[in-house]
XYZ file of C-alpha atoms in Angstrom:
225
model
C -0.045 -0.158 0.023
C 1.555 3.209 -1.100
C 2.231 5.592 1.992
C 1.624 9.271 1.399
C 2.206 12.577 3.590
C -0.455 15.185 2.928
C 0.354 18.659 4.177
C -2.431 21.226 4.582
C -3.291 23.710 7.205
C -7.114 24.074 6.445
C -8.344 21.176 8.825
C -11.565 20.269 6.652
C -9.592 20.105 3.287
C -7.015 18.018 5.203
C -9.521 15.574 6.612
C -11.334 15.315 3.111
C -8.187 14.608 1.349
C -6.894 11.948 3.877
C -10.329 10.452 3.790
C -10.677 10.286 0.084
C -6.981 8.984 -0.460
C -7.684 6.303 2.165
C -10.556 5.164 0.219
C -8.321 5.111 -2.804
C -6.020 2.544 -1.251
C -3.261 4.946 0.207
C -1.953 4.835 3.612
C -1.984 8.695 4.724
C -0.064 10.641 7.106
C -1.139 14.186 7.810
C 0.535 17.521 8.792
C -0.888 20.884 9.278
C 2.249 22.923 9.598
C 5.800 23.074 7.876
C 7.770 21.605 11.000
C 5.580 18.642 11.526
C 5.639 17.946 7.754
C 9.541 18.064 7.610
C 9.845 15.947 10.818
C 7.260 13.173 9.301
C 9.133 13.149 6.117
C 12.343 12.554 7.532
C 11.088 9.698 10.051
C 8.849 7.699 7.577
C 9.388 5.575 4.406
C 7.035 7.656 1.851
C 6.135 7.127 -1.676
C 4.900 10.621 -2.392
C 4.121 13.979 -0.556
C 1.199 16.341 -1.330
C 2.397 19.556 0.153
C 0.373 22.912 0.382
C 2.897 25.995 0.073
C 0.997 28.186 2.399
C 1.249 26.503 5.704
C 2.287 28.036 9.044
C 5.388 27.694 11.134
C 7.491 26.889 7.937
C 6.154 27.521 4.490
C 6.044 24.666 2.011
C 8.664 26.069 -0.108
C 11.197 26.161 2.491
C 10.156 22.732 3.656
C 10.470 21.387 -0.064
C 14.007 22.747 -0.369
C 14.980 21.368 3.054
C 13.808 17.995 2.038
C 15.496 17.876 -1.193
C 18.792 19.115 0.392
C 18.502 16.236 2.804
C 18.400 13.894 -0.122
C 14.678 13.086 -0.123
C 13.941 11.933 -3.636
C 10.323 10.745 -3.571
C 7.671 12.643 -5.811
C 6.294 16.002 -4.333
C 3.235 17.376 -5.645
C 2.561 20.971 -4.501
C -0.666 22.626 -3.963
C -0.973 26.282 -4.323
C -3.595 29.131 -4.484
C -1.065 31.172 -6.424
C -1.980 30.938 -10.046
C 1.034 33.117 -11.241
C 3.477 31.350 -13.563
C 6.318 32.749 -11.468
C 4.994 30.625 -8.299
C 4.674 27.478 -10.224
C 8.120 27.934 -11.834
C 9.869 28.623 -8.366
C 8.166 25.403 -7.043
C 9.335 23.417 -9.813
C 12.814 24.792 -9.482
C 12.719 24.242 -5.712
C 12.234 20.345 -6.330
C 8.615 19.803 -6.939
C 7.703 17.107 -9.389
C 4.108 18.576 -10.217
C 1.676 21.094 -9.057
C -2.022 21.801 -8.616
C -3.769 25.074 -8.389
C -6.528 25.597 -5.897
C -9.600 24.680 -6.269
C -8.561 21.335 -7.900
C -10.382 18.182 -8.811
C -9.709 15.329 -6.397
C -10.010 12.905 -9.184
C -7.246 14.976 -10.894
C -5.067 14.853 -7.735
C -5.545 11.155 -7.589
C -4.500 10.616 -11.250
C -1.389 12.705 -10.974
C -0.278 10.801 -7.827
C -0.647 7.707 -9.639
C 1.323 9.009 -12.534
C 4.130 10.379 -10.111
C 4.517 7.109 -8.187
C 4.372 5.081 -11.270
C 7.167 7.226 -12.780
C 9.274 6.912 -9.696
C 8.962 3.030 -9.692
C 10.056 3.017 -13.448
C 12.907 5.428 -12.328
C 14.144 3.128 -9.630
C 14.085 0.165 -12.153
C 16.355 2.167 -14.442
C 18.642 3.709 -11.730
C 20.823 2.044 -9.107
C 22.690 3.104 -6.345
C 25.488 1.618 -3.942
C 27.012 4.072 -1.418
C 28.059 7.005 -3.499
C 28.166 5.134 -7.006
C 25.079 5.562 -9.341
C 24.473 3.670 -12.510
C 21.622 4.786 -14.833
C 20.647 2.017 -17.318
C 18.771 4.316 -19.823
C 21.554 6.754 -19.951
C 24.175 4.121 -19.653
C 25.983 6.487 -17.352
C 27.983 5.803 -14.079
C 28.883 8.411 -11.500
C 30.975 7.945 -8.343
C 31.060 10.626 -5.807
C 29.642 13.280 -8.218
C 32.119 12.525 -10.889
C 31.385 10.826 -14.166
C 33.073 7.368 -14.798
C 33.592 6.322 -18.238
C 33.193 2.625 -18.984
C 33.370 0.251 -21.768
C 30.122 -1.755 -22.834
C 31.478 -4.932 -21.060
C 32.629 -3.006 -17.840
C 29.155 -1.279 -17.766
C 27.536 -4.760 -18.217
C 29.706 -6.205 -15.526
C 28.855 -3.363 -12.964
C 25.438 -3.582 -13.641
C 25.435 -7.183 -12.686
C 27.134 -6.473 -9.773
C 25.147 -3.501 -8.420
C 21.824 -5.377 -9.151
C 23.050 -7.992 -6.821
C 24.628 -5.729 -4.217
C 25.496 -6.948 -0.770
C 25.376 -10.433 -2.138
C 28.311 -12.735 -3.325
C 28.248 -13.719 -6.880
C 30.390 -16.432 -8.463
C 32.409 -16.320 -11.628
C 29.765 -18.810 -12.977
C 27.129 -16.470 -12.357
C 29.049 -13.740 -13.845
C 30.009 -15.530 -16.777
C 26.305 -16.732 -17.530
C 24.711 -13.191 -16.904
C 27.413 -10.953 -18.468
C 29.077 -13.007 -21.006
C 26.153 -15.306 -21.567
C 28.501 -18.577 -21.271
C 29.656 -20.549 -18.698
C 32.822 -19.366 -16.648
C 34.758 -22.292 -17.628
C 37.055 -20.497 -20.182
C 36.203 -17.096 -18.774
C 37.920 -17.215 -15.249
C 40.884 -15.117 -16.280
C 38.828 -12.645 -18.343
C 36.184 -11.931 -15.402
C 39.199 -11.292 -13.173
C 40.790 -9.040 -15.651
C 37.549 -7.187 -15.993
C 36.958 -6.775 -12.348
C 40.621 -5.360 -12.142
C 39.838 -2.762 -14.879
C 36.494 -1.944 -13.052
C 38.181 -1.372 -9.851
C 40.704 0.899 -11.543
C 38.094 3.192 -12.724
C 35.484 3.281 -9.882
C 37.697 2.670 -6.719
C 39.635 5.587 -5.134
C 41.905 5.450 -2.096
C 39.905 8.349 -0.442
C 36.584 6.512 -0.714
C 35.175 3.421 0.694
C 35.965 0.081 -1.408
C 33.014 -1.243 -3.154
C 34.090 -4.266 -5.175
C 35.270 -6.931 -2.567
C 36.891 -10.408 -3.342
C 35.088 -13.204 -1.344
C 37.684 -15.936 -1.055
C 36.638 -19.158 -2.516
C 33.432 -17.779 -3.906
C 33.838 -14.666 -6.136
C 32.974 -11.030 -5.848
C 30.535 -8.792 -3.997
C 29.724 -5.040 -4.559
C 28.927 -3.602 -1.101
C 27.124 -0.513 -0.040
C 29.603 0.354 2.405
C 32.795 -0.986 4.236
């Protein structure tokens, strides 16, 4: 069941939104001010946030910027009474994924939430992360600690296999069949060579080691030391 945080300072609207979204099959947490919203977002696993901008104690824009600065990467849909283009642009620039201008249709709100959560799920299937390493399948890109890493096609495929199985040991046989599409019988040295090449490109002495040798088994890409 997807979990939402709905932030709105109008009690009746907040109550109606929470009830309606629960009837649509969502688990709903609620907050009526910015400080409570920020606290709940930091302490709970969420699938999306519905965030009114005009809220007390800490306005929605400030909450949004703070969450993004903290690394919160779930979809945020902002609610605003401001219909000016500048306000909408400011919200999107601050990290919002979508917006609705009050008054809005509840049916449209639900449809937009479904689309945002669906897009987030697809994005997670295309993007993988281990510690400070990010791999994007669609863009075929790799970034380590903010710096782009250039890999050959085979190196990328090997890293993709390792990161899909992060924190679990994988044998050379598994690597051979999944990456090279053949048994590891004649590939043992080749696999070891590519592991060495990959390490040279993604490992750095000032960063935690990611690719570990598991003696008698194979290799494992770990999130942290």
